[in-house]
Amino acid sequence: MQWYYCRDGQTVEGPIILDDLVRLFSDGKLTPDTMVAAEGEQEWRALKSVIPVSSTVPPPLPQQVDYVAKLLSVTVSLLGWFSQLKFRWRLALVGLALLALFSVFKSHEPSSETVRGNSGSERMTEEESEAMYRKAMATLPNKQHTCTVCGGTGEVANTTVRPRTGLTGSSEGQCDTCHGNGSFRTPSGYDAVCPTCGGLGGRKTTTCRSCQGRGYVLGW
């Protein structure tokens, strides 16, 4: 069936099929009160009597709120109000704001409570946490045993005597008195053999690597 429609009350347009009529209505080009007439009819009638408006037109979209603009407006208003306050009231408001921020951050700090067990999350008390810490420490090697390498002295014989390099400063194995030279210059201008290393340029003993000079090692 062909249809005719009149949008301005004077100009008749058509013919078109009913599907095209519905499409024009859906696109907003026709209103529910647009006058239409089917081919062969003698009277015009409103489009809403032909097309159920409630079933063909979706409900109007909700009004979009510009939250950014509203936030800026509120911020400007608050700043204007804040600038009119006396200094002591400004200071009080700033303190309250900082206190509120501190409370928020404090509430989001990670909890020290531990989750344990397979049946759910059970909160561990401070006593239980302390007991677990002591138990863990008990499993660590915490007994002192005399170092078998140095015999508890923390030093061993220096078997890697450095050659006489004449370098200033001391390094591992090097004599601290002559700094590896094996001799030193006397106030009279003569060279004398170093009494500490006997002219070797190296210390007779050096720090024990096994116990790091402590004289003991940790064990069970």
Tab-separated table of C-alpha atoms in Angstrom:
chain	number	residue	atom	x	y	z
A	1	MET	CA	0.000	0.000	0.000
A	2	GLN	CA	1.257	3.468	-0.903
A	3	TRP	CA	1.101	6.401	1.495
A	4	TYR	CA	1.112	10.180	1.157
A	5	TYR	CA	2.132	12.674	3.815
A	6	CYS	CA	1.957	16.426	4.348
A	7	ARG	CA	4.463	18.110	6.663
A	8	ASP	CA	3.612	21.789	6.238
A	9	GLY	CA	-0.144	21.498	5.767
A	10	GLN	CA	0.090	22.426	2.090
A	11	THR	CA	2.569	20.277	0.171
A	12	VAL	CA	1.665	16.631	-0.356
A	13	GLU	CA	4.596	14.240	-0.747
A	14	GLY	CA	4.628	10.611	-1.808
A	15	PRO	CA	3.720	8.007	-2.583
A	16	ILE	CA	5.976	5.865	-0.364
A	17	ILE	CA	5.555	2.516	1.277
A	18	LEU	CA	4.788	2.166	4.971
A	19	ASP	CA	8.359	1.095	5.818
A	20	ASP	CA	9.734	4.332	4.362
A	21	LEU	CA	7.117	6.260	6.311
A	22	VAL	CA	8.270	4.599	9.522
A	23	ARG	CA	11.893	5.333	8.642
A	24	LEU	CA	11.181	9.042	8.150
A	25	PHE	CA	9.417	9.094	11.511
A	26	SER	CA	12.329	7.302	13.207
A	27	ASP	CA	14.786	9.807	11.697
A	28	GLY	CA	12.783	12.680	13.178
A	29	LYS	CA	11.697	14.063	9.793
A	30	LEU	CA	8.042	13.373	10.600
A	31	THR	CA	6.173	14.038	13.842
A	32	PRO	CA	3.326	12.058	15.403
A	33	ASP	CA	0.936	14.817	14.237
A	34	THR	CA	2.063	14.732	10.603
A	35	MET	CA	-0.996	14.172	8.419
A	36	VAL	CA	-0.900	11.004	6.292
A	37	ALA	CA	-3.329	9.218	3.979
A	38	ALA	CA	-3.228	5.835	2.326
A	39	GLU	CA	-3.759	5.469	-1.377
A	40	GLY	CA	-7.512	5.404	-2.030
A	41	GLU	CA	-8.512	6.987	1.323
A	42	GLN	CA	-10.692	10.100	1.320
A	43	GLU	CA	-9.562	11.617	4.653
A	44	TRP	CA	-6.238	12.567	6.198
A	45	ARG	CA	-5.263	11.332	9.645
A	46	ALA	CA	-2.410	11.835	12.089
A	47	LEU	CA	0.642	9.627	11.733
A	48	LYS	CA	0.327	8.509	15.352
A	49	SER	CA	-2.904	6.723	14.449
A	50	VAL	CA	-1.009	4.632	11.908
A	51	ILE	CA	2.271	4.039	13.727
A	52	PRO	CA	2.238	3.234	17.474
A	53	VAL	CA	4.602	5.928	18.706
A	54	SER	CA	5.510	4.108	21.905
A	55	SER	CA	6.758	1.065	20.011
A	56	THR	CA	8.589	2.774	17.152
A	57	VAL	CA	10.362	5.661	18.832
A	58	PRO	CA	12.890	5.066	21.623
A	59	PRO	CA	12.552	7.107	24.810
A	60	PRO	CA	14.461	10.392	24.961
A	61	LEU	CA	18.058	10.125	26.098
A	62	PRO	CA	18.875	11.399	29.593
A	63	GLN	CA	20.253	14.882	29.707
A	64	GLN	CA	24.037	14.883	29.765
A	65	VAL	CA	25.508	16.761	32.691
A	66	ASP	CA	28.789	18.568	32.195
A	67	TYR	CA	30.412	17.518	35.458
A	68	VAL	CA	33.679	19.278	34.620
A	69	ALA	CA	31.916	22.614	34.159
A	70	LYS	CA	29.933	22.118	37.367
A	71	LEU	CA	33.095	21.211	39.269
A	72	LEU	CA	34.891	24.285	37.962
A	73	SER	CA	31.924	26.457	38.890
A	74	VAL	CA	31.823	25.044	42.417
A	75	THR	CA	35.601	25.423	42.760
A	76	VAL	CA	35.500	29.068	41.694
A	77	SER	CA	32.658	29.736	44.135
A	78	LEU	CA	34.552	28.082	46.988
A	79	LEU	CA	37.724	30.022	46.203
A	80	GLY	CA	35.774	33.272	46.181
A	81	TRP	CA	34.164	32.412	49.488
A	82	PHE	CA	37.508	31.292	50.937
A	83	SER	CA	39.201	34.564	49.943
A	84	GLN	CA	36.609	36.529	51.913
A	85	LEU	CA	37.282	34.704	55.170
A	86	LYS	CA	39.552	36.051	57.854
A	87	PHE	CA	43.048	34.647	58.108
A	88	ARG	CA	42.417	32.568	61.223
A	89	TRP	CA	39.397	30.903	59.623
A	90	ARG	CA	41.412	30.160	56.492
A	91	LEU	CA	44.104	28.584	58.629
A	92	ALA	CA	41.514	26.501	60.470
A	93	LEU	CA	39.989	25.234	57.211
A	94	VAL	CA	43.408	24.311	55.827
A	95	GLY	CA	44.150	22.391	59.022
A	96	LEU	CA	40.857	20.511	58.775
A	97	ALA	CA	41.567	19.637	55.140
A	98	LEU	CA	45.026	18.306	56.003
A	99	LEU	CA	43.573	16.309	58.887
A	100	ALA	CA	40.974	14.781	56.568
A	101	LEU	CA	43.649	13.838	54.019
A	102	PHE	CA	45.784	12.288	56.745
A	103	SER	CA	42.808	10.236	57.947
A	104	VAL	CA	42.138	8.981	54.412
A	105	PHE	CA	45.754	7.940	53.857
A	106	LYS	CA	45.891	6.359	57.307
A	107	SER	CA	42.815	4.254	56.576
A	108	HIS	CA	44.401	2.951	53.360
A	109	GLU	CA	47.695	1.859	54.917
A	110	PRO	CA	48.381	-1.869	54.440
A	111	SER	CA	47.388	-3.850	57.476
A	112	SER	CA	50.043	-5.674	59.440
A	113	GLU	CA	47.659	-8.563	59.996
A	114	THR	CA	48.664	-11.766	58.266
A	115	VAL	CA	46.337	-14.102	56.390
A	116	ARG	CA	46.969	-17.744	57.180
A	117	GLY	CA	45.215	-21.104	57.016
A	118	ASN	CA	43.438	-22.907	54.177
A	119	SER	CA	39.866	-22.401	55.356
A	120	GLY	CA	39.769	-18.613	55.034
A	121	SER	CA	41.386	-15.420	56.164
A	122	GLU	CA	42.184	-15.543	59.873
A	123	ARG	CA	43.614	-12.429	61.445
A	124	MET	CA	46.841	-12.929	63.318
A	125	THR	CA	47.263	-11.212	66.657
A	126	GLU	CA	50.463	-9.514	67.761
A	127	GLU	CA	51.186	-12.375	70.165
A	128	GLU	CA	50.919	-14.944	67.372
A	129	SER	CA	53.096	-12.817	65.100
A	130	GLU	CA	55.760	-12.536	67.799
A	131	ALA	CA	55.617	-16.286	68.387
A	132	MET	CA	56.107	-16.982	64.681
A	133	TYR	CA	59.058	-14.581	64.588
A	134	ARG	CA	60.749	-16.321	67.505
A	135	LYS	CA	60.117	-19.710	65.925
A	136	ALA	CA	61.655	-18.540	62.649
A	137	MET	CA	64.673	-17.111	64.448
A	138	ALA	CA	65.108	-20.394	66.313
A	139	THR	CA	65.533	-22.228	63.006
A	140	LEU	CA	68.422	-19.980	61.944
A	141	PRO	CA	72.019	-20.900	62.748
A	142	ASN	CA	72.661	-18.696	65.765
A	143	LYS	CA	75.220	-20.616	67.797
A	144	GLN	CA	78.821	-19.420	67.746
A	145	HIS	CA	81.469	-22.018	66.958
A	146	THR	CA	85.195	-21.337	67.047
A	147	CYS	CA	86.601	-20.947	63.554
A	148	THR	CA	88.658	-24.035	62.721
A	149	VAL	CA	90.759	-22.146	60.164
A	150	CYS	CA	92.186	-19.428	62.395
A	151	GLY	CA	91.559	-21.120	65.754
A	152	GLY	CA	89.476	-18.206	66.977
A	153	THR	CA	92.113	-15.517	66.457
A	154	GLY	CA	90.518	-14.016	63.369
A	155	GLU	CA	93.869	-13.984	61.564
A	156	VAL	CA	95.872	-16.499	59.571
A	157	ALA	CA	99.439	-16.584	58.313
A	158	ASN	CA	99.956	-14.419	55.266
A	159	THR	CA	100.975	-16.892	52.568
A	160	THR	CA	100.547	-14.393	49.747
A	161	VAL	CA	103.210	-11.822	50.578
A	162	ARG	CA	103.094	-9.017	48.051
A	163	PRO	CA	106.326	-7.915	46.296
A	164	ARG	CA	107.902	-4.665	47.248
A	165	THR	CA	105.959	-2.249	45.086
A	166	GLY	CA	106.572	0.997	46.927
A	167	LEU	CA	102.868	1.911	46.674
A	168	THR	CA	101.537	4.221	49.336
A	169	GLY	CA	98.698	3.048	51.504
A	170	SER	CA	98.041	-0.477	52.667
A	171	SER	CA	96.051	-3.226	51.042
A	172	GLU	CA	95.274	-6.796	51.994
A	173	GLY	CA	98.467	-8.661	52.899
A	174	GLN	CA	100.627	-5.570	52.591
A	175	CYS	CA	102.659	-4.334	55.539
A	176	ASP	CA	101.030	-1.367	57.236
A	177	THR	CA	104.378	0.037	58.422
A	178	CYS	CA	106.415	0.145	55.219
A	179	HIS	CA	103.447	-0.022	52.815
A	180	GLY	CA	104.982	-2.906	50.905
A	181	ASN	CA	108.485	-1.467	50.503
A	182	GLY	CA	110.174	-3.760	53.051
A	183	SER	CA	112.199	-0.797	54.304
A	184	PHE	CA	111.734	2.806	55.281
A	185	ARG	CA	113.847	5.967	55.244
A	186	THR	CA	115.235	7.040	58.612
A	187	PRO	CA	115.486	10.709	59.665
A	188	SER	CA	119.245	10.440	59.006
A	189	GLY	CA	118.570	9.599	55.371
A	190	TYR	CA	119.425	5.881	55.511
A	191	ASP	CA	117.211	2.962	54.462
A	192	ALA	CA	116.332	0.641	57.331
A	193	VAL	CA	114.712	-2.808	57.183
A	194	CYS	CA	111.107	-2.705	58.305
A	195	PRO	CA	110.912	-4.307	61.758
A	196	THR	CA	107.275	-5.288	61.266
A	197	CYS	CA	107.606	-7.464	58.169
A	198	GLY	CA	111.340	-8.116	58.298
A	199	GLY	CA	111.870	-6.616	54.866
A	200	LEU	CA	109.268	-8.778	53.143
A	201	GLY	CA	106.868	-5.908	52.472
A	202	GLY	CA	103.905	-7.955	53.614
A	203	ARG	CA	102.172	-8.614	56.911
A	204	LYS	CA	102.926	-11.839	58.699
A	205	THR	CA	99.236	-12.432	59.250
A	206	THR	CA	96.090	-11.421	57.405
A	207	THR	CA	92.356	-11.472	58.114
A	208	CYS	CA	90.802	-14.938	58.113
A	209	ARG	CA	88.430	-15.269	55.167
A	210	SER	CA	86.485	-18.114	56.747
A	211	CYS	CA	85.160	-16.108	59.706
A	212	GLN	CA	85.774	-12.603	58.302
A	213	GLY	CA	88.056	-11.843	61.251
A	214	ARG	CA	85.420	-12.589	63.909
A	215	GLY	CA	87.095	-15.758	65.185
A	216	TYR	CA	83.810	-17.706	65.133
A	217	VAL	CA	81.221	-18.961	62.681
A	218	LEU	CA	77.462	-19.378	63.144
A	219	GLY	CA	75.907	-22.829	63.175
A	220	TRP	CA	73.354	-25.050	64.893
